[in-house]
């Protein structure tokens, strides 16, 4: 089911982006 795989990849990307933003906010704040 390629559709589910695409959604998982998208969620994974969002998770990494959110974590990166959080880390940058903490270290920069």
PDB file of C-alpha atoms in Angstrom, residues 3-27:
ATOM      1  CA  UNK A   3      -0.370   5.472  -0.007  1.00  0.00           C
ATOM      2  CA  UNK A   4       0.151   4.466   3.623  1.00  0.00           C
ATOM      3  CA  UNK A   5       3.925   4.457   3.091  1.00  0.00           C
ATOM      4  CA  UNK A   6       3.761   7.999   1.712  1.00  0.00           C
ATOM      5  CA  UNK A   7       1.725   9.147   4.709  1.00  0.00           C
ATOM      6  CA  UNK A   8       4.212   7.528   7.094  1.00  0.00           C
ATOM      7  CA  UNK A   9       7.100   9.248   5.327  1.00  0.00           C
ATOM      8  CA  UNK A  10       5.281  12.587   5.528  1.00  0.00           C
ATOM      9  CA  UNK A  11       4.551  12.128   9.239  1.00  0.00           C
ATOM     10  CA  UNK A  12       8.173  11.139   9.839  1.00  0.00           C
ATOM     11  CA  UNK A  13       9.362  14.282   8.062  1.00  0.00           C
ATOM     12  CA  UNK A  14       7.031  16.475  10.117  1.00  0.00           C
ATOM     13  CA  UNK A  15       8.215  14.795  13.314  1.00  0.00           C
ATOM     14  CA  UNK A  16      11.866  15.447  12.461  1.00  0.00           C
ATOM     15  CA  UNK A  17      11.093  19.054  11.486  1.00  0.00           C
ATOM     16  CA  UNK A  18       9.183  19.688  14.726  1.00  0.00           C
ATOM     17  CA  UNK A  19      11.999  18.150  16.782  1.00  0.00           C
ATOM     18  CA  UNK A  20      14.586  20.256  14.953  1.00  0.00           C
ATOM     19  CA  UNK A  21      12.542  23.439  15.529  1.00  0.00           C
ATOM     20  CA  UNK A  22      12.151  22.550  19.218  1.00  0.00           C
ATOM     21  CA  UNK A  23      15.881  21.946  19.639  1.00  0.00           C
ATOM     22  CA  UNK A  24      16.728  25.209  17.873  1.00  0.00           C
ATOM     23  CA  UNK A  25      14.222  27.088  20.038  1.00  0.00           C
ATOM     24  CA  UNK A  26      15.621  25.650  23.269  1.00  0.00           C
ATOM     25  CA  UNK A  27      19.280  26.226  22.378  1.00  0.00           C
TER      26      UNK A  27
END
